Short mmCIF file of C-alpha atoms and ligand atoms in Angstrom, two decimals:
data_model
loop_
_atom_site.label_atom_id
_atom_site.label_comp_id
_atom_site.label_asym_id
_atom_site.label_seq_id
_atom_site.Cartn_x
_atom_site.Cartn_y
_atom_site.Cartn_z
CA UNK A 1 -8.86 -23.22 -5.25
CA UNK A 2 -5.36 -24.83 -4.40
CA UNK A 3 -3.31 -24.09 -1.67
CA UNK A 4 -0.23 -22.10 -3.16
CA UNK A 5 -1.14 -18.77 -4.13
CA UNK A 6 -0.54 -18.46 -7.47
CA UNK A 7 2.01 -15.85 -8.67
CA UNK A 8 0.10 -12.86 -10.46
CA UNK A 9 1.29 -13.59 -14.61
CA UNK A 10 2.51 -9.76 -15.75
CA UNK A 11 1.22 -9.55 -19.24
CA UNK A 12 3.07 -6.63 -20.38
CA UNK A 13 6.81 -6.73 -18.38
CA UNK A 14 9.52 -4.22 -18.98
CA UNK A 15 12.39 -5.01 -21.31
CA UNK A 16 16.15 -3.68 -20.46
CA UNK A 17 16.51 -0.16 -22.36
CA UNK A 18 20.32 -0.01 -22.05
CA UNK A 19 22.91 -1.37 -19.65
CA UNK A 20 24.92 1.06 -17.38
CA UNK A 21 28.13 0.00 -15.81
CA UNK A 22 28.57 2.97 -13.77
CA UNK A 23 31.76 4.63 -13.11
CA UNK A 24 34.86 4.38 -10.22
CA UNK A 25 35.35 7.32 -8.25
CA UNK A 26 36.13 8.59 -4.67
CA UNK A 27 33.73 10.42 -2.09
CA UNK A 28 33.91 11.91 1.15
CA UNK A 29 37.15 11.50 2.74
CA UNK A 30 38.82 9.11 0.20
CA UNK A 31 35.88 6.34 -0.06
CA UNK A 32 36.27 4.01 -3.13
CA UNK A 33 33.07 3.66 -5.09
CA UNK A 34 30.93 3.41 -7.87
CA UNK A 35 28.53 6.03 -9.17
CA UNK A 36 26.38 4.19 -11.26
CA UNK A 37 23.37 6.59 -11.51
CA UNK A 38 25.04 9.74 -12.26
CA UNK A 39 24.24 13.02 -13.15
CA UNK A 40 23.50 12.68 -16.96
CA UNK A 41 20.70 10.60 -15.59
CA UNK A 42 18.66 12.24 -13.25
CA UNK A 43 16.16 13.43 -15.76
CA UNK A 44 15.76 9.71 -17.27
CA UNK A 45 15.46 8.03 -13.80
CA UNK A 46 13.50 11.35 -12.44
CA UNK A 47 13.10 11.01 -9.30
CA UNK A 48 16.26 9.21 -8.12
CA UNK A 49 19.52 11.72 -8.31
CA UNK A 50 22.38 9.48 -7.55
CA UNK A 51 23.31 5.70 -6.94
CA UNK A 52 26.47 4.43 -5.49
CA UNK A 53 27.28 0.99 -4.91
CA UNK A 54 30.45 0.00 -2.76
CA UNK A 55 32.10 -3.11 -1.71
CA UNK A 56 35.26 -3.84 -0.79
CA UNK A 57 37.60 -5.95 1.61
CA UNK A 58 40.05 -3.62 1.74
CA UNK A 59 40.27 -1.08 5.14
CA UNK A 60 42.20 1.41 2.97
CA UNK A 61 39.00 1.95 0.35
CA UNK A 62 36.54 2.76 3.38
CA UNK A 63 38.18 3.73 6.92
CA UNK A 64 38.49 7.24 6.15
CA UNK A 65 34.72 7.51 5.62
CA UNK A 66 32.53 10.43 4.97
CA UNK A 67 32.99 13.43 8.01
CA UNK A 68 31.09 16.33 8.57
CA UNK A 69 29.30 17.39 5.06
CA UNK A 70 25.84 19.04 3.95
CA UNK A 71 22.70 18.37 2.10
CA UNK A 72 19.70 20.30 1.14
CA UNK A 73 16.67 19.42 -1.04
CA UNK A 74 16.10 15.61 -0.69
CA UNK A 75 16.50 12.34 0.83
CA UNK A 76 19.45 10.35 1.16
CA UNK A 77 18.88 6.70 1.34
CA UNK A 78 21.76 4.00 2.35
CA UNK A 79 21.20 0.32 2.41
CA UNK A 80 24.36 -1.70 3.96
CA UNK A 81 24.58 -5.20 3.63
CA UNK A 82 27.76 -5.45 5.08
CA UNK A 83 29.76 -3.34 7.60
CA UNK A 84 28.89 -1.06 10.40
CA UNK A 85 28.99 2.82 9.88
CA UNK A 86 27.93 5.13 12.49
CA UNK A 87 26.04 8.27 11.76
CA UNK A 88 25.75 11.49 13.33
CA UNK A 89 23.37 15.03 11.87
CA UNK A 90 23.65 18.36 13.11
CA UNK A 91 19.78 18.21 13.96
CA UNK A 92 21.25 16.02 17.12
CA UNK A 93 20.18 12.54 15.65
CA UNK A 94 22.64 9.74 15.91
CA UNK A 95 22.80 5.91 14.82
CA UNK A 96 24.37 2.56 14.08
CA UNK A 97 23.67 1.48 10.55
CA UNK A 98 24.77 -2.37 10.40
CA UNK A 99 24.45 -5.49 7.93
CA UNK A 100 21.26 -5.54 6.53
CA UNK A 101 20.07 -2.20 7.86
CA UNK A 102 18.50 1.34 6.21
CA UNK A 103 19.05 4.92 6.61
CA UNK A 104 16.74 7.00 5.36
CA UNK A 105 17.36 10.90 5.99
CA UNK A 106 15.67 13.83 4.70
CA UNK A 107 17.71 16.53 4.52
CA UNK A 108 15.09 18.77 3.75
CA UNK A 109 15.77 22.60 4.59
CA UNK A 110 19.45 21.25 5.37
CA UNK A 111 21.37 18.91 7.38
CA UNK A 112 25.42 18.56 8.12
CA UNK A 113 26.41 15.07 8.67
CA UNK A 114 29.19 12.48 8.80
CA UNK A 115 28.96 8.75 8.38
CA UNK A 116 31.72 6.72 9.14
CA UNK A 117 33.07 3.34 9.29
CA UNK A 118 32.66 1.51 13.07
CA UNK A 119 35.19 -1.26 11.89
CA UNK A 120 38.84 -1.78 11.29
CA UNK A 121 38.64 -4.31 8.56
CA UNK A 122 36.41 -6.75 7.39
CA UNK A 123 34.08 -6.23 4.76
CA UNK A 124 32.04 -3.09 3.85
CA UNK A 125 29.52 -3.22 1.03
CA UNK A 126 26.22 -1.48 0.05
CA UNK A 127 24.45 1.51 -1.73
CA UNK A 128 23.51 4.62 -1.26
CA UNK A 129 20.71 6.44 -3.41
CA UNK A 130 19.44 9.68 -3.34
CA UNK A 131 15.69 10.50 -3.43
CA UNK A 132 14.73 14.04 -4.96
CA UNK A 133 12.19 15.90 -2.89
CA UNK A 134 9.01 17.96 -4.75
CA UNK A 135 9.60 21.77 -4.62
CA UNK A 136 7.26 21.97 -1.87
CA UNK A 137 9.45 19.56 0.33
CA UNK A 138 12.32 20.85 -0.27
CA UNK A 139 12.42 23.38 2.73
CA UNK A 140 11.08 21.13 5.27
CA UNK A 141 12.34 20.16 8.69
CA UNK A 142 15.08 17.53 8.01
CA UNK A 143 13.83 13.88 9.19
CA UNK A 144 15.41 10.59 9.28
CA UNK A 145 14.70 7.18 10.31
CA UNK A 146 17.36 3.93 11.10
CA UNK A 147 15.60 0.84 10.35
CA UNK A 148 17.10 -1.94 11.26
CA UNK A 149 17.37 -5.16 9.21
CA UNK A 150 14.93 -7.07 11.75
CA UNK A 151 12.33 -4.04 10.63
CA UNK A 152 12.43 -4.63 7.01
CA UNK A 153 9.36 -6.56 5.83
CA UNK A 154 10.46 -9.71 4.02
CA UNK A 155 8.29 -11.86 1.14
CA UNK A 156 9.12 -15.22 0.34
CA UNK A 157 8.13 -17.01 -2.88
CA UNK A 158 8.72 -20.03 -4.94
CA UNK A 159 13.14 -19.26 -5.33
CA UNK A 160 12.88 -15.98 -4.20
CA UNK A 161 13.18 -14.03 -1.18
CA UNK A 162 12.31 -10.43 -1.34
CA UNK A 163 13.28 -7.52 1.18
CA UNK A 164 10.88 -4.38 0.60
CA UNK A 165 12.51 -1.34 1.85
CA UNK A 166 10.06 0.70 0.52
CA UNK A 167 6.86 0.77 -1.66
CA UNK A 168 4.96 -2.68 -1.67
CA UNK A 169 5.41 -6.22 -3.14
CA UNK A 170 2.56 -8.92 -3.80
CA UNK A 171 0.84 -7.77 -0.67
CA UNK A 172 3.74 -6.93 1.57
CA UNK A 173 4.13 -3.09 2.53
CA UNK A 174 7.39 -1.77 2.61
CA UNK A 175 9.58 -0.36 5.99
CA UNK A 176 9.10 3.35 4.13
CA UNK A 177 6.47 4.72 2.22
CA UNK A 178 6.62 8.35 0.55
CA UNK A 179 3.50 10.28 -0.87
CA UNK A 180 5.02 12.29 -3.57
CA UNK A 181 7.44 9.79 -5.14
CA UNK A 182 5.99 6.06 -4.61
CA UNK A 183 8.80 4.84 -4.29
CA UNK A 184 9.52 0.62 -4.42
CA UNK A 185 13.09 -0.52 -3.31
CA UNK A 186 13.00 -4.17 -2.87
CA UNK A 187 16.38 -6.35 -2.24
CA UNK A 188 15.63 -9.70 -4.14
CA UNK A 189 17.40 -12.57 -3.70
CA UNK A 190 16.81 -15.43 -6.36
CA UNK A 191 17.53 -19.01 -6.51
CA UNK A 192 19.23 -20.24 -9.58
CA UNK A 193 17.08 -20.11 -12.71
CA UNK A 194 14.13 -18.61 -10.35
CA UNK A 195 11.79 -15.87 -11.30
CA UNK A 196 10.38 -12.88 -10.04
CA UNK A 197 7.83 -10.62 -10.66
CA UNK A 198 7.04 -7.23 -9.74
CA UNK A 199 4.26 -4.62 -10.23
CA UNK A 200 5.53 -1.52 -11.43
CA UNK A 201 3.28 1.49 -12.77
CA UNK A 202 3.84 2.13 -16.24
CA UNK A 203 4.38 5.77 -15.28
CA UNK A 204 7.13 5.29 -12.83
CA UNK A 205 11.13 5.24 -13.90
CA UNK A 206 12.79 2.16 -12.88
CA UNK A 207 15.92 0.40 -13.03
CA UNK A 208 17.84 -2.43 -11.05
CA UNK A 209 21.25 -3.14 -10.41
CA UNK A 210 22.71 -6.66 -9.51
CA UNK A 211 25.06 -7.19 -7.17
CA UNK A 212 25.47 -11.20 -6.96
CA UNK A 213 24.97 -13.80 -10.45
CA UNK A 214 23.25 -12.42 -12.68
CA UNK A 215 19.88 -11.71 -14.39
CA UNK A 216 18.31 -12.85 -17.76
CA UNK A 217 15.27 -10.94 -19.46
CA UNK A 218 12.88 -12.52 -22.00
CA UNK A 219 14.73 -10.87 -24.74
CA UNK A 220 18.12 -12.53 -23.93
CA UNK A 221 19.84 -9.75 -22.28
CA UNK A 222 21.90 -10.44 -19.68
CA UNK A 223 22.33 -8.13 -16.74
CA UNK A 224 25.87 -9.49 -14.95
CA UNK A 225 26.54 -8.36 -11.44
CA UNK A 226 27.81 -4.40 -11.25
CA UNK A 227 25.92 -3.40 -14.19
CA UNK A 228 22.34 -1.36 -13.46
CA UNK A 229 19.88 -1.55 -16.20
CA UNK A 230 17.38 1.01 -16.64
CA UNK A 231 14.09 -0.82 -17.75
CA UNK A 232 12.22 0.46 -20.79
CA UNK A 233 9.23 2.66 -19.68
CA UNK A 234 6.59 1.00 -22.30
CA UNK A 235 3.45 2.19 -22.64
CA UNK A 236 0.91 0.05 -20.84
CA UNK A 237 3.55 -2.17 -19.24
CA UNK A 238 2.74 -3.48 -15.77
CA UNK A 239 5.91 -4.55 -14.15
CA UNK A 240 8.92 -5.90 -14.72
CA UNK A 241 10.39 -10.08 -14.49
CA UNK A 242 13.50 -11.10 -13.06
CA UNK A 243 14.95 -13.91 -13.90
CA UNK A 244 18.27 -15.30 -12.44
CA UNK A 245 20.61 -16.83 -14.06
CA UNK A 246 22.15 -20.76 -13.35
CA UNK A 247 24.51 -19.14 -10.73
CA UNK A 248 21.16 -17.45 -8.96
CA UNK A 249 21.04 -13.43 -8.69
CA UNK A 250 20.39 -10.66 -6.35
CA UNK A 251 19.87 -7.80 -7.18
CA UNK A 252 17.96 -4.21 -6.04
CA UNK A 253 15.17 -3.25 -8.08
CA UNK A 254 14.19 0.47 -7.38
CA UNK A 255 11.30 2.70 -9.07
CA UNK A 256 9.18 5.58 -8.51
CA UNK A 257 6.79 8.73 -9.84
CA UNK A 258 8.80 11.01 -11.72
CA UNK A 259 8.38 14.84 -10.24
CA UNK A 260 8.49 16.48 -13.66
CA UNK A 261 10.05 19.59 -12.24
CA UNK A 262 13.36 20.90 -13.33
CA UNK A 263 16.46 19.57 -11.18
CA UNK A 264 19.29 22.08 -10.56
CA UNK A 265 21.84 20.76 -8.56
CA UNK A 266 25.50 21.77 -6.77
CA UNK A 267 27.16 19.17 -5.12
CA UNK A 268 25.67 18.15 -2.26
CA UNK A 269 22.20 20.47 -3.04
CA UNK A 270 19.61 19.48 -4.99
CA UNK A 271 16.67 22.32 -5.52
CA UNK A 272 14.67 23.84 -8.65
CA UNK A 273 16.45 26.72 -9.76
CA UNK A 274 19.90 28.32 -10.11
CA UNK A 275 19.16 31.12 -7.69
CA UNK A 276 17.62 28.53 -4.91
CA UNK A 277 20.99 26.68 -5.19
CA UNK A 278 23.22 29.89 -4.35
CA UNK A 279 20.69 30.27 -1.35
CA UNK A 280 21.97 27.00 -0.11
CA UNK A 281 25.39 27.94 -0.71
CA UNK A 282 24.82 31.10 1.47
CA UNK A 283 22.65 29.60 4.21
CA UNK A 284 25.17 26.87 4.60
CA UNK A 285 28.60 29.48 4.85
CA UNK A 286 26.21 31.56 6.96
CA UNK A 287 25.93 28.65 9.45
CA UNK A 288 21.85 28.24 9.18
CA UNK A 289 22.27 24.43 8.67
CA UNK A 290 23.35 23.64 12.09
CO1 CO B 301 25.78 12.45 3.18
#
């Protein structure tokens, strides 16, 4: 037996199935972002509805922020690693999301919130993804949970360092865990030409998206920083390797259980069916989300 815990060998990792490089657009009150999971994707990267990753230097891209809006049917999640934003819910919860920090909210049965920038300038950067809810969920009490960075469990290996927001890595158990989805979110930071390797169910959908360097895969692709690649679901595949390139990488890596049920959504309300969306539409003019 020697001393340094050998990293677990994945015999069968996932391959890059296609590149994304997501798309510039504006939310909320004039926020400058990227979608880079959008719509067209849902039902490939079932259960995640929506990734945005921003990042900017610039005041005029984030001060207006996001004010009062709704959601109904899932979970919001929003990971800043730079920047302050404050958040408020109509369900009387309020909080201070800073560098390094998580917010994860169910919206459940239905939530009006705001989030907005507690800065002037500086630097604002992160993501926020969306987490689809099972039909059962969908009408539950809305929930949420800031975690702050000193909360999130961190795993340090040979030229890596790995923050698990949710799920589990080589022993570690994440800040979140979630029954019907499984989902893994891990932040991974690697040194130059370092490697990393995960543990990923064949059955769930994952992608990544880098952020910093970039990331080489045993076939020779090359995923550069702001792209997201989706990795291949191949049959009997146990996880996926990342490896970073000479400039080092980091990158989020995000999977989870697909729900298999069909995904109707309007705006900012993600449910089943046609007719459950125009519910939210009326419960929401009808005031019954505040
Ligand atoms: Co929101």
């Amino acid at each position: 037996m020697t001393a340094a815990t050998p990293v677990t060998s994945l015999r069968t990792p996932r391959q890059v199935e296609r590149l994304v490089q997501g798309r510039a657009t504006s939310d909320g009150a004039g926020v400058k972002l990227t979608r880079v999971l959008t719509q067209d994707l849902q039902r490939r990267l079932d259960p995640f509805l929506m990734l945005d990753a921003f990042g900017t230097d610039q005041a005029e891209d984030y001060i207006a922020g996001f004010p009062d809006h709704p959601h109904r049917g899932f979970e919001t999640v929003t990971y800043m690693l730079e920047g302050q934003m404050r958040h408020r819910d109509s369900a009387g919860h309020e909080g201070l999301l800073g560098p390094g920090g998580v917010q994860w909210m169910t919206a459940g049965r239905g939530v009006i919130h705001s989030e907005l920038p507690e800065q002037q300038e500086g630097r604002m950067e992160g993501f926020q993804l969306w987490l689809n809810l099972p039909g059962r969920d969908k009408m539950r009490d809305p929930w949420y949970r800031d975690i702050a960075s000193a909360e999130i469990p961190e795993l340090t290996l040979p030229g890596a360092t790995v923050r698990v927001i949710a799920g589990e890595s080589h022993g570690v158990s994440g800040a979140m865990q979630r029954e019907a989805t499984q989902p893994i979110y891990l932040d991974v930071h690697l040194d130059p030409g370092a490697s990393f390797e995960q543990a990923l169910p064949a059955t769930h959908n994952a992608f990544l998206y880098v952020y910093r360097g970039a990331l080489r895969f045993d076939t020779g692709c090359l995923v550069p920083s702001g792209r997201m690649a989706i990795l291949a679901n191949t049959p009997g595949s146990d996880g996926a390797r990342l490896t970073a390139s000479d400039d080092g990488a980091r990158a989020i890596l995000i999977a989870g259980q697909p729900l298999a049920e069909p995904i109707a959504q309007y705006g900012p309300f993600v449910m089943n069916t046609e007719g459950e969306l125009l519910q939210a539409v009326r419960d929401f003019q009808a005031g019954k989300f505040a």
